[in-house]
mmCIF file with all atom_site columns, C-alpha atoms in Angstrom:
data_model
loop_
_atom_site.group_PDB
_atom_site.id
_atom_site.type_symbol
_atom_site.label_atom_id
_atom_site.label_alt_id
_atom_site.label_comp_id
_atom_site.label_asym_id
_atom_site.label_entity_id
_atom_site.label_seq_id
_atom_site.pdbx_PDB_ins_code
_atom_site.Cartn_x
_atom_site.Cartn_y
_atom_site.Cartn_z
_atom_site.occupancy
_atom_site.B_iso_or_equiv
_atom_site.pdbx_formal_charge
_atom_site.auth_seq_id
_atom_site.auth_comp_id
_atom_site.auth_asym_id
_atom_site.auth_atom_id
_atom_site.pdbx_PDB_model_num
ATOM 1   C CA . UNK A 1 1   ? 112.360 98.934  113.277 1.00 0.00 ? 119 UNK A CA 1
ATOM 2   C CA . UNK A 1 2   ? 113.874 99.942  109.943 1.00 0.00 ? 120 UNK A CA 1
ATOM 3   C CA . UNK A 1 3   ? 117.304 101.568 110.187 1.00 0.00 ? 121 UNK A CA 1
ATOM 4   C CA . UNK A 1 4   ? 116.805 104.542 107.874 1.00 0.00 ? 122 UNK A CA 1
ATOM 5   C CA . UNK A 1 5   ? 120.460 105.534 108.273 1.00 0.00 ? 123 UNK A CA 1
ATOM 6   C CA . UNK A 1 6   ? 121.996 102.092 107.600 1.00 0.00 ? 124 UNK A CA 1
ATOM 7   C CA . UNK A 1 7   ? 123.140 102.999 104.079 1.00 0.00 ? 125 UNK A CA 1
ATOM 8   C CA . UNK A 1 8   ? 124.503 106.381 105.180 1.00 0.00 ? 126 UNK A CA 1
ATOM 9   C CA . UNK A 1 9   ? 126.345 105.619 108.423 1.00 0.00 ? 127 UNK A CA 1
ATOM 10  C CA . UNK A 1 10  ? 129.705 104.598 106.930 1.00 0.00 ? 128 UNK A CA 1
ATOM 11  C CA . UNK A 1 11  ? 129.970 107.847 104.956 1.00 0.00 ? 129 UNK A CA 1
ATOM 12  C CA . UNK A 1 12  ? 128.278 110.116 107.507 1.00 0.00 ? 130 UNK A CA 1
ATOM 13  C CA . UNK A 1 13  ? 131.381 111.989 108.666 1.00 0.00 ? 131 UNK A CA 1
ATOM 14  C CA . UNK A 1 14  ? 131.605 114.337 105.694 1.00 0.00 ? 132 UNK A CA 1
ATOM 15  C CA . UNK A 1 15  ? 133.368 117.737 105.983 1.00 0.00 ? 133 UNK A CA 1
ATOM 16  C CA . UNK A 1 16  ? 130.044 119.613 105.927 1.00 0.00 ? 134 UNK A CA 1
ATOM 17  C CA . UNK A 1 17  ? 128.671 117.592 108.857 1.00 0.00 ? 135 UNK A CA 1
ATOM 18  C CA . UNK A 1 18  ? 131.912 117.896 110.814 1.00 0.00 ? 136 UNK A CA 1
ATOM 19  C CA . UNK A 1 19  ? 131.866 121.669 110.289 1.00 0.00 ? 137 UNK A CA 1
ATOM 20  C CA . UNK A 1 20  ? 128.215 121.849 111.358 1.00 0.00 ? 138 UNK A CA 1
ATOM 21  C CA . UNK A 1 21  ? 128.712 119.818 114.538 1.00 0.00 ? 139 UNK A CA 1
ATOM 22  C CA . UNK A 1 22  ? 131.920 121.675 115.412 1.00 0.00 ? 140 UNK A CA 1
ATOM 23  C CA . UNK A 1 23  ? 129.964 124.929 115.264 1.00 0.00 ? 141 UNK A CA 1
ATOM 24  C CA . UNK A 1 24  ? 127.287 123.518 117.574 1.00 0.00 ? 142 UNK A CA 1
ATOM 25  C CA . UNK A 1 25  ? 129.929 122.352 120.065 1.00 0.00 ? 143 UNK A CA 1
ATOM 26  C CA . UNK A 1 26  ? 131.564 125.781 119.945 1.00 0.00 ? 144 UNK A CA 1
ATOM 27  C CA . UNK A 1 27  ? 128.230 127.488 120.621 1.00 0.00 ? 145 UNK A CA 1
ATOM 28  C CA . UNK A 1 28  ? 127.357 125.107 123.453 1.00 0.00 ? 146 UNK A CA 1
ATOM 29  C CA . UNK A 1 29  ? 130.678 125.814 125.153 1.00 0.00 ? 147 UNK A CA 1
ATOM 30  C CA . UNK A 1 30  ? 130.085 129.562 124.863 1.00 0.00 ? 148 UNK A CA 1
ATOM 31  C CA . UNK A 1 31  ? 126.928 129.107 126.930 1.00 0.00 ? 149 UNK A CA 1
ATOM 32  C CA . UNK A 1 32  ? 127.915 126.437 129.440 1.00 0.00 ? 150 UNK A CA 1
ATOM 33  C CA . UNK A 1 33  ? 130.888 125.627 131.620 1.00 0.00 ? 151 UNK A CA 1
ATOM 34  C CA . UNK A 1 34  ? 131.002 121.837 131.572 1.00 0.00 ? 152 UNK A CA 1
ATOM 35  C CA . UNK A 1 35  ? 131.802 120.048 134.831 1.00 0.00 ? 153 UNK A CA 1
ATOM 36  C CA . UNK A 1 36  ? 134.034 117.008 135.111 1.00 0.00 ? 154 UNK A CA 1
ATOM 37  C CA . UNK A 1 37  ? 131.516 115.268 137.385 1.00 0.00 ? 155 UNK A CA 1
ATOM 38  C CA . UNK A 1 38  ? 128.582 115.623 134.945 1.00 0.00 ? 156 UNK A CA 1
ATOM 39  C CA . UNK A 1 39  ? 126.909 112.681 133.249 1.00 0.00 ? 157 UNK A CA 1
ATOM 40  C CA . UNK A 1 40  ? 125.469 113.650 129.872 1.00 0.00 ? 158 UNK A CA 1
ATOM 41  C CA . UNK A 1 41  ? 122.899 112.153 127.519 1.00 0.00 ? 159 UNK A CA 1
ATOM 42  C CA . UNK A 1 42  ? 123.082 112.800 123.787 1.00 0.00 ? 160 UNK A CA 1
ATOM 43  C CA . UNK A 1 43  ? 119.860 112.399 121.818 1.00 0.00 ? 161 UNK A CA 1
ATOM 44  C CA . UNK A 1 44  ? 120.433 111.374 118.207 1.00 0.00 ? 162 UNK A CA 1
ATOM 45  C CA . UNK A 1 45  ? 124.138 110.796 118.762 1.00 0.00 ? 163 UNK A CA 1
ATOM 46  C CA . UNK A 1 46  ? 124.794 109.492 115.270 1.00 0.00 ? 164 UNK A CA 1
ATOM 47  C CA . UNK A 1 47  ? 128.484 108.700 114.829 1.00 0.00 ? 165 UNK A CA 1
ATOM 48  C CA . UNK A 1 48  ? 129.494 110.767 117.859 1.00 0.00 ? 166 UNK A CA 1
ATOM 49  C CA . UNK A 1 49  ? 130.576 113.956 116.101 1.00 0.00 ? 167 UNK A CA 1
ATOM 50  C CA . UNK A 1 50  ? 129.268 116.073 118.996 1.00 0.00 ? 168 UNK A CA 1
ATOM 51  C CA . UNK A 1 51  ? 129.468 113.810 122.036 1.00 0.00 ? 169 UNK A CA 1
ATOM 52  C CA . UNK A 1 52  ? 133.008 112.576 121.494 1.00 0.00 ? 170 UNK A CA 1
ATOM 53  C CA . UNK A 1 53  ? 134.229 116.187 121.426 1.00 0.00 ? 171 UNK A CA 1
ATOM 54  C CA . UNK A 1 54  ? 132.500 116.944 124.740 1.00 0.00 ? 172 UNK A CA 1
ATOM 55  C CA . UNK A 1 55  ? 133.384 113.662 126.452 1.00 0.00 ? 173 UNK A CA 1
ATOM 56  C CA . UNK A 1 56  ? 136.860 114.750 127.696 1.00 0.00 ? 174 UNK A CA 1
ATOM 57  C CA . UNK A 1 57  ? 135.210 117.556 129.705 1.00 0.00 ? 175 UNK A CA 1
ATOM 58  C CA . UNK A 1 58  ? 132.587 115.290 131.291 1.00 0.00 ? 176 UNK A CA 1
ATOM 59  C CA . UNK A 1 59  ? 132.459 112.305 133.623 1.00 0.00 ? 177 UNK A CA 1
ATOM 60  C CA . UNK A 1 60  ? 130.458 110.127 131.237 1.00 0.00 ? 178 UNK A CA 1
ATOM 61  C CA . UNK A 1 61  ? 128.254 110.288 128.149 1.00 0.00 ? 179 UNK A CA 1
ATOM 62  C CA . UNK A 1 62  ? 125.272 108.154 127.190 1.00 0.00 ? 180 UNK A CA 1
ATOM 63  C CA . UNK A 1 63  ? 125.020 108.051 123.395 1.00 0.00 ? 181 UNK A CA 1
ATOM 64  C CA . UNK A 1 64  ? 121.440 107.371 122.263 1.00 0.00 ? 182 UNK A CA 1
ATOM 65  C CA . UNK A 1 65  ? 120.427 106.819 118.656 1.00 0.00 ? 183 UNK A CA 1
ATOM 66  C CA . UNK A 1 66  ? 117.739 104.895 116.794 1.00 0.00 ? 184 UNK A CA 1
ATOM 67  C CA . UNK A 1 67  ? 120.240 103.650 114.197 1.00 0.00 ? 185 UNK A CA 1
ATOM 68  C CA . UNK A 1 68  ? 122.325 100.540 115.019 1.00 0.00 ? 186 UNK A CA 1
ATOM 69  C CA . UNK A 1 69  ? 124.581 101.327 112.042 1.00 0.00 ? 187 UNK A CA 1
ATOM 70  C CA . UNK A 1 70  ? 125.372 104.817 113.337 1.00 0.00 ? 188 UNK A CA 1
ATOM 71  C CA . UNK A 1 71  ? 126.192 103.450 116.788 1.00 0.00 ? 189 UNK A CA 1
ATOM 72  C CA . UNK A 1 72  ? 128.494 100.832 115.247 1.00 0.00 ? 190 UNK A CA 1
ATOM 73  C CA . UNK A 1 73  ? 130.496 103.611 113.586 1.00 0.00 ? 191 UNK A CA 1
ATOM 74  C CA . UNK A 1 74  ? 130.592 105.482 116.898 1.00 0.00 ? 192 UNK A CA 1
ATOM 75  C CA . UNK A 1 75  ? 131.726 102.325 118.705 1.00 0.00 ? 193 UNK A CA 1
ATOM 76  C CA . UNK A 1 76  ? 134.617 101.935 116.271 1.00 0.00 ? 194 UNK A CA 1
ATOM 77  C CA . UNK A 1 77  ? 135.926 105.354 117.338 1.00 0.00 ? 195 UNK A CA 1
ATOM 78  C CA . UNK A 1 78  ? 136.137 104.460 121.032 1.00 0.00 ? 196 UNK A CA 1
ATOM 79  C CA . UNK A 1 79  ? 139.467 103.555 122.581 1.00 0.00 ? 197 UNK A CA 1
ATOM 80  C CA . UNK A 1 80  ? 137.881 101.345 125.224 1.00 0.00 ? 198 UNK A CA 1
ATOM 81  C CA . UNK A 1 81  ? 138.706 103.279 128.378 1.00 0.00 ? 199 UNK A CA 1
ATOM 82  C CA . UNK A 1 82  ? 135.997 105.951 128.082 1.00 0.00 ? 200 UNK A CA 1
ATOM 83  C CA . UNK A 1 83  ? 133.038 106.126 130.450 1.00 0.00 ? 201 UNK A CA 1
ATOM 84  C CA . UNK A 1 84  ? 130.328 105.744 127.842 1.00 0.00 ? 202 UNK A CA 1
ATOM 85  C CA . UNK A 1 85  ? 127.081 103.885 127.319 1.00 0.00 ? 203 UNK A CA 1
ATOM 86  C CA . UNK A 1 86  ? 125.549 103.212 123.906 1.00 0.00 ? 204 UNK A CA 1
ATOM 87  C CA . UNK A 1 87  ? 121.755 103.014 123.844 1.00 0.00 ? 205 UNK A CA 1
ATOM 88  C CA . UNK A 1 88  ? 119.958 101.973 120.676 1.00 0.00 ? 206 UNK A CA 1
ATOM 89  C CA . UNK A 1 89  ? 116.359 103.162 120.566 1.00 0.00 ? 207 UNK A CA 1
ATOM 90  C CA . UNK A 1 90  ? 114.048 106.131 120.833 1.00 0.00 ? 208 UNK A CA 1
ATOM 91  C CA . UNK A 1 91  ? 114.503 109.053 123.225 1.00 0.00 ? 209 UNK A CA 1
ATOM 92  C CA . UNK A 1 92  ? 112.448 107.188 125.846 1.00 0.00 ? 210 UNK A CA 1
ATOM 93  C CA . UNK A 1 93  ? 114.867 104.244 126.001 1.00 0.00 ? 211 UNK A CA 1
ATOM 94  C CA . UNK A 1 94  ? 117.053 105.756 128.727 1.00 0.00 ? 212 UNK A CA 1
ATOM 95  C CA . UNK A 1 95  ? 115.311 105.565 132.115 1.00 0.00 ? 213 UNK A CA 1
ATOM 96  C CA . UNK A 1 96  ? 117.874 106.333 134.837 1.00 0.00 ? 214 UNK A CA 1
ATOM 97  C CA . UNK A 1 97  ? 117.337 109.616 136.681 1.00 0.00 ? 215 UNK A CA 1
ATOM 98  C CA . UNK A 1 98  ? 120.977 110.688 136.819 1.00 0.00 ? 216 UNK A CA 1
ATOM 99  C CA . UNK A 1 99  ? 121.598 113.105 133.938 1.00 0.00 ? 217 UNK A CA 1
ATOM 100 C CA . UNK A 1 100 ? 123.248 116.531 134.425 1.00 0.00 ? 218 UNK A CA 1
ATOM 101 C CA . UNK A 1 101 ? 123.262 117.563 130.761 1.00 0.00 ? 219 UNK A CA 1
ATOM 102 C CA . UNK A 1 102 ? 121.257 116.615 127.670 1.00 0.00 ? 220 UNK A CA 1
ATOM 103 C CA . UNK A 1 103 ? 122.408 117.757 124.245 1.00 0.00 ? 221 UNK A CA 1
ATOM 104 C CA . UNK A 1 104 ? 121.204 117.141 120.722 1.00 0.00 ? 222 UNK A CA 1
ATOM 105 C CA . UNK A 1 105 ? 122.229 118.518 117.340 1.00 0.00 ? 223 UNK A CA 1
ATOM 106 C CA . UNK A 1 106 ? 119.878 118.280 114.361 1.00 0.00 ? 224 UNK A CA 1
ATOM 107 C CA . UNK A 1 107 ? 117.836 115.397 115.783 1.00 0.00 ? 225 UNK A CA 1
ATOM 108 C CA . UNK A 1 108 ? 114.808 116.985 117.454 1.00 0.00 ? 226 UNK A CA 1
ATOM 109 C CA . UNK A 1 109 ? 112.980 117.524 114.161 1.00 0.00 ? 227 UNK A CA 1
ATOM 110 C CA . UNK A 1 110 ? 112.793 113.727 113.873 1.00 0.00 ? 228 UNK A CA 1
ATOM 111 C CA . UNK A 1 111 ? 110.906 113.333 117.198 1.00 0.00 ? 229 UNK A CA 1
ATOM 112 C CA . UNK A 1 112 ? 107.134 113.078 116.598 1.00 0.00 ? 230 UNK A CA 1
ATOM 113 C CA . UNK A 1 113 ? 105.776 113.902 120.080 1.00 0.00 ? 231 UNK A CA 1
ATOM 114 C CA . UNK A 1 114 ? 107.876 116.736 121.506 1.00 0.00 ? 232 UNK A CA 1
ATOM 115 C CA . UNK A 1 115 ? 105.715 117.237 124.586 1.00 0.00 ? 233 UNK A CA 1
ATOM 116 C CA . UNK A 1 116 ? 106.133 113.593 125.573 1.00 0.00 ? 234 UNK A CA 1
ATOM 117 C CA . UNK A 1 117 ? 109.855 113.719 124.789 1.00 0.00 ? 235 UNK A CA 1
ATOM 118 C CA . UNK A 1 118 ? 110.471 116.824 126.915 1.00 0.00 ? 236 UNK A CA 1
ATOM 119 C CA . UNK A 1 119 ? 108.448 115.346 129.763 1.00 0.00 ? 237 UNK A CA 1
ATOM 120 C CA . UNK A 1 120 ? 110.690 112.282 129.587 1.00 0.00 ? 238 UNK A CA 1
ATOM 121 C CA . UNK A 1 121 ? 113.829 114.436 129.645 1.00 0.00 ? 239 UNK A CA 1
ATOM 122 C CA . UNK A 1 122 ? 112.478 116.182 132.732 1.00 0.00 ? 240 UNK A CA 1
ATOM 123 C CA . UNK A 1 123 ? 112.119 112.759 134.370 1.00 0.00 ? 241 UNK A CA 1
ATOM 124 C CA . UNK A 1 124 ? 115.700 111.592 133.707 1.00 0.00 ? 242 UNK A CA 1
ATOM 125 C CA . UNK A 1 125 ? 117.501 114.846 134.544 1.00 0.00 ? 243 UNK A CA 1
ATOM 126 C CA . UNK A 1 126 ? 118.593 116.107 137.940 1.00 0.00 ? 244 UNK A CA 1
ATOM 127 C CA . UNK A 1 127 ? 117.414 119.420 139.334 1.00 0.00 ? 245 UNK A CA 1
ATOM 128 C CA . UNK A 1 128 ? 119.286 122.313 137.651 1.00 0.00 ? 246 UNK A CA 1
ATOM 129 C CA . UNK A 1 129 ? 120.366 120.038 134.786 1.00 0.00 ? 247 UNK A CA 1
ATOM 130 C CA . UNK A 1 130 ? 120.761 121.619 131.363 1.00 0.00 ? 248 UNK A CA 1
ATOM 131 C CA . UNK A 1 131 ? 119.247 120.709 128.003 1.00 0.00 ? 249 UNK A CA 1
ATOM 132 C CA . UNK A 1 132 ? 120.920 122.134 124.891 1.00 0.00 ? 250 UNK A CA 1
ATOM 133 C CA . UNK A 1 133 ? 119.273 121.719 121.500 1.00 0.00 ? 251 UNK A CA 1
ATOM 134 C CA . UNK A 1 134 ? 120.593 122.718 118.091 1.00 0.00 ? 252 UNK A CA 1
ATOM 135 C CA . UNK A 1 135 ? 118.195 122.466 115.171 1.00 0.00 ? 253 UNK A CA 1
ATOM 136 C CA . UNK A 1 136 ? 116.548 124.268 112.259 1.00 0.00 ? 254 UNK A CA 1
ATOM 137 C CA . UNK A 1 137 ? 114.363 127.335 112.312 1.00 0.00 ? 255 UNK A CA 1
ATOM 138 C CA . UNK A 1 138 ? 111.063 126.716 110.503 1.00 0.00 ? 256 UNK A CA 1
ATOM 139 C CA . UNK A 1 139 ? 111.643 125.972 106.812 1.00 0.00 ? 257 UNK A CA 1
ATOM 140 C CA . UNK A 1 140 ? 109.581 124.899 103.807 1.00 0.00 ? 258 UNK A CA 1
ATOM 141 C CA . UNK A 1 141 ? 110.421 121.205 104.004 1.00 0.00 ? 259 UNK A CA 1
ATOM 142 C CA . UNK A 1 142 ? 113.088 121.356 101.328 1.00 0.00 ? 260 UNK A CA 1
ATOM 143 C CA . UNK A 1 143 ? 115.927 120.644 103.780 1.00 0.00 ? 261 UNK A CA 1
ATOM 144 C CA . UNK A 1 144 ? 114.856 116.992 103.780 1.00 0.00 ? 262 UNK A CA 1
ATOM 145 C CA . UNK A 1 145 ? 113.854 117.218 100.112 1.00 0.00 ? 263 UNK A CA 1
ATOM 146 C CA . UNK A 1 146 ? 110.196 117.250 101.131 1.00 0.00 ? 264 UNK A CA 1
ATOM 147 C CA . UNK A 1 147 ? 110.398 113.797 102.709 1.00 0.00 ? 265 UNK A CA 1
ATOM 148 C CA . UNK A 1 148 ? 107.822 113.297 105.475 1.00 0.00 ? 266 UNK A CA 1
ATOM 149 C CA . UNK A 1 149 ? 109.413 114.163 108.824 1.00 0.00 ? 267 UNK A CA 1
ATOM 150 C CA . UNK A 1 150 ? 107.672 115.227 112.058 1.00 0.00 ? 268 UNK A CA 1
ATOM 151 C CA . UNK A 1 151 ? 108.898 118.856 112.073 1.00 0.00 ? 269 UNK A CA 1
ATOM 152 C CA . UNK A 1 152 ? 110.048 121.210 109.310 1.00 0.00 ? 270 UNK A CA 1
ATOM 153 C CA . UNK A 1 153 ? 112.186 123.132 111.763 1.00 0.00 ? 271 UNK A CA 1
ATOM 154 C CA . UNK A 1 154 ? 110.878 125.014 114.785 1.00 0.00 ? 272 UNK A CA 1
ATOM 155 C CA . UNK A 1 155 ? 109.433 128.327 115.868 1.00 0.00 ? 273 UNK A CA 1
ATOM 156 C CA . UNK A 1 156 ? 111.635 129.382 118.785 1.00 0.00 ? 274 UNK A CA 1
ATOM 157 C CA . UNK A 1 157 ? 108.835 131.012 120.762 1.00 0.00 ? 275 UNK A CA 1
ATOM 158 C CA . UNK A 1 158 ? 106.594 127.959 120.469 1.00 0.00 ? 276 UNK A CA 1
ATOM 159 C CA . UNK A 1 159 ? 109.439 125.557 121.285 1.00 0.00 ? 277 UNK A CA 1
ATOM 160 C CA . UNK A 1 160 ? 110.439 127.626 124.323 1.00 0.00 ? 278 UNK A CA 1
ATOM 161 C CA . UNK A 1 161 ? 106.841 127.367 125.518 1.00 0.00 ? 279 UNK A CA 1
ATOM 162 C CA . UNK A 1 162 ? 106.996 123.581 125.316 1.00 0.00 ? 280 UNK A CA 1
ATOM 163 C CA . UNK A 1 163 ? 110.170 123.553 127.418 1.00 0.00 ? 281 UNK A CA 1
ATOM 164 C CA . UNK A 1 164 ? 108.493 125.751 130.018 1.00 0.00 ? 282 UNK A CA 1
ATOM 165 C CA . UNK A 1 165 ? 105.471 123.452 130.177 1.00 0.00 ? 283 UNK A CA 1
ATOM 166 C CA . UNK A 1 166 ? 107.786 120.475 130.734 1.00 0.00 ? 284 UNK A CA 1
ATOM 167 C CA . UNK A 1 167 ? 109.460 122.129 133.724 1.00 0.00 ? 285 UNK A CA 1
ATOM 168 C CA . UNK A 1 168 ? 112.438 123.889 132.178 1.00 0.00 ? 286 UNK A CA 1
ATOM 169 C CA . UNK A 1 169 ? 113.497 127.531 132.156 1.00 0.00 ? 287 UNK A CA 1
ATOM 170 C CA . UNK A 1 170 ? 114.870 128.666 128.804 1.00 0.00 ? 288 UNK A CA 1
ATOM 171 C CA . UNK A 1 171 ? 118.102 130.542 129.495 1.00 0.00 ? 289 UNK A CA 1
ATOM 172 C CA . UNK A 1 172 ? 118.907 131.468 125.913 1.00 0.00 ? 290 UNK A CA 1
ATOM 173 C CA . UNK A 1 173 ? 117.633 130.764 122.410 1.00 0.00 ? 291 UNK A CA 1
ATOM 174 C CA . UNK A 1 174 ? 118.968 132.355 119.250 1.00 0.00 ? 292 UNK A CA 1
ATOM 175 C CA . UNK A 1 175 ? 120.041 131.779 115.651 1.00 0.00 ? 293 UNK A CA 1
ATOM 176 C CA . UNK A 1 176 ? 123.756 131.036 115.473 1.00 0.00 ? 294 UNK A CA 1
ATOM 177 C CA . UNK A 1 177 ? 124.460 129.725 111.985 1.00 0.00 ? 295 UNK A CA 1
ATOM 178 C CA . UNK A 1 178 ? 123.143 129.290 108.454 1.00 0.00 ? 296 UNK A CA 1
ATOM 179 C CA . UNK A 1 179 ? 123.481 126.096 106.440 1.00 0.00 ? 297 UNK A CA 1
ATOM 180 C CA . UNK A 1 180 ? 123.664 126.352 102.672 1.00 0.00 ? 298 UNK A CA 1
ATOM 181 C CA . UNK A 1 181 ? 122.538 123.302 100.746 1.00 0.00 ? 299 UNK A CA 1
ATOM 182 C CA . UNK A 1 182 ? 121.705 122.528 97.125  1.00 0.00 ? 300 UNK A CA 1
ATOM 183 C CA . UNK A 1 183 ? 118.308 120.840 97.397  1.00 0.00 ? 301 UNK A CA 1
ATOM 184 C CA . UNK A 1 184 ? 117.059 121.774 93.934  1.00 0.00 ? 302 UNK A CA 1
ATOM 185 C CA . UNK A 1 185 ? 119.578 121.407 91.114  1.00 0.00 ? 303 UNK A CA 1
ATOM 186 C CA . UNK A 1 186 ? 121.377 124.666 90.523  1.00 0.00 ? 304 UNK A CA 1
ATOM 187 C CA . UNK A 1 187 ? 119.763 126.441 93.469  1.00 0.00 ? 305 UNK A CA 1
ATOM 188 C CA . UNK A 1 188 ? 121.446 127.005 96.839  1.00 0.00 ? 306 UNK A CA 1
ATOM 189 C CA . UNK A 1 189 ? 119.026 127.366 99.747  1.00 0.00 ? 307 UNK A CA 1
ATOM 190 C CA . UNK A 1 190 ? 119.844 128.806 103.179 1.00 0.00 ? 308 UNK A CA 1
ATOM 191 C CA . UNK A 1 191 ? 118.578 127.225 106.395 1.00 0.00 ? 309 UNK A CA 1
ATOM 192 C CA . UNK A 1 192 ? 118.961 128.975 109.737 1.00 0.00 ? 310 UNK A CA 1
ATOM 193 C CA . UNK A 1 193 ? 120.093 127.000 112.764 1.00 0.00 ? 311 UNK A CA 1
ATOM 194 C CA . UNK A 1 194 ? 119.285 127.874 116.363 1.00 0.00 ? 312 UNK A CA 1
ATOM 195 C CA . UNK A 1 195 ? 120.596 126.841 119.745 1.00 0.00 ? 313 UNK A CA 1
ATOM 196 C CA . UNK A 1 196 ? 118.343 126.639 122.791 1.00 0.00 ? 314 UNK A CA 1
ATOM 197 C CA . UNK A 1 197 ? 119.680 126.324 126.331 1.00 0.00 ? 315 UNK A CA 1
ATOM 198 C CA . UNK A 1 198 ? 117.230 125.353 129.060 1.00 0.00 ? 316 UNK A CA 1
ATOM 199 C CA . UNK A 1 199 ? 117.618 124.453 132.726 1.00 0.00 ? 317 UNK A CA 1
ATOM 200 C CA . UNK A 1 200 ? 115.423 122.156 134.789 1.00 0.00 ? 318 UNK A CA 1
ATOM 201 C CA . UNK A 1 201 ? 113.746 124.021 137.653 1.00 0.00 ? 319 UNK A CA 1
#
């Protein structure tokens, strides 16, 4: 499998990405009280900008990402005494049925088959486990400079329906931030970000 992020991993932790992930973490913590006995799974962990901030409040975190280069950067940040597991591969790679919390920031739009992915998350999570997703509201494709990706953002109503079908109850879903990016020279475009909190029933 080609590592599409290999050339970007070393310079991934830019101020704009740190600000974006900090905002997601802040919003997640407004909605959930993390428990010190929870085991969490992060989908699309990247260099750990989200998961490493949440790790001190959790028992353990499984960091999953398709990019070996991203996980190498993440690994370099670890002290060695953390309860972590690094999994390189697609969302389906993790198979144990022991997860209390799943979280993902700006990765779900890269997953081709959402129904299959959510069904898998239902299979690896405990009853009453939470899934928290941060991603883009539907956009025109310019966020990724019109590169072919599975989803140009999401319609919240439609996405909530997919969670329900997979066996989750959506507790909250709303727009919490706006990203401003220059995708066409001289033009700043705004992209709305949402957070969705669901619980396995």
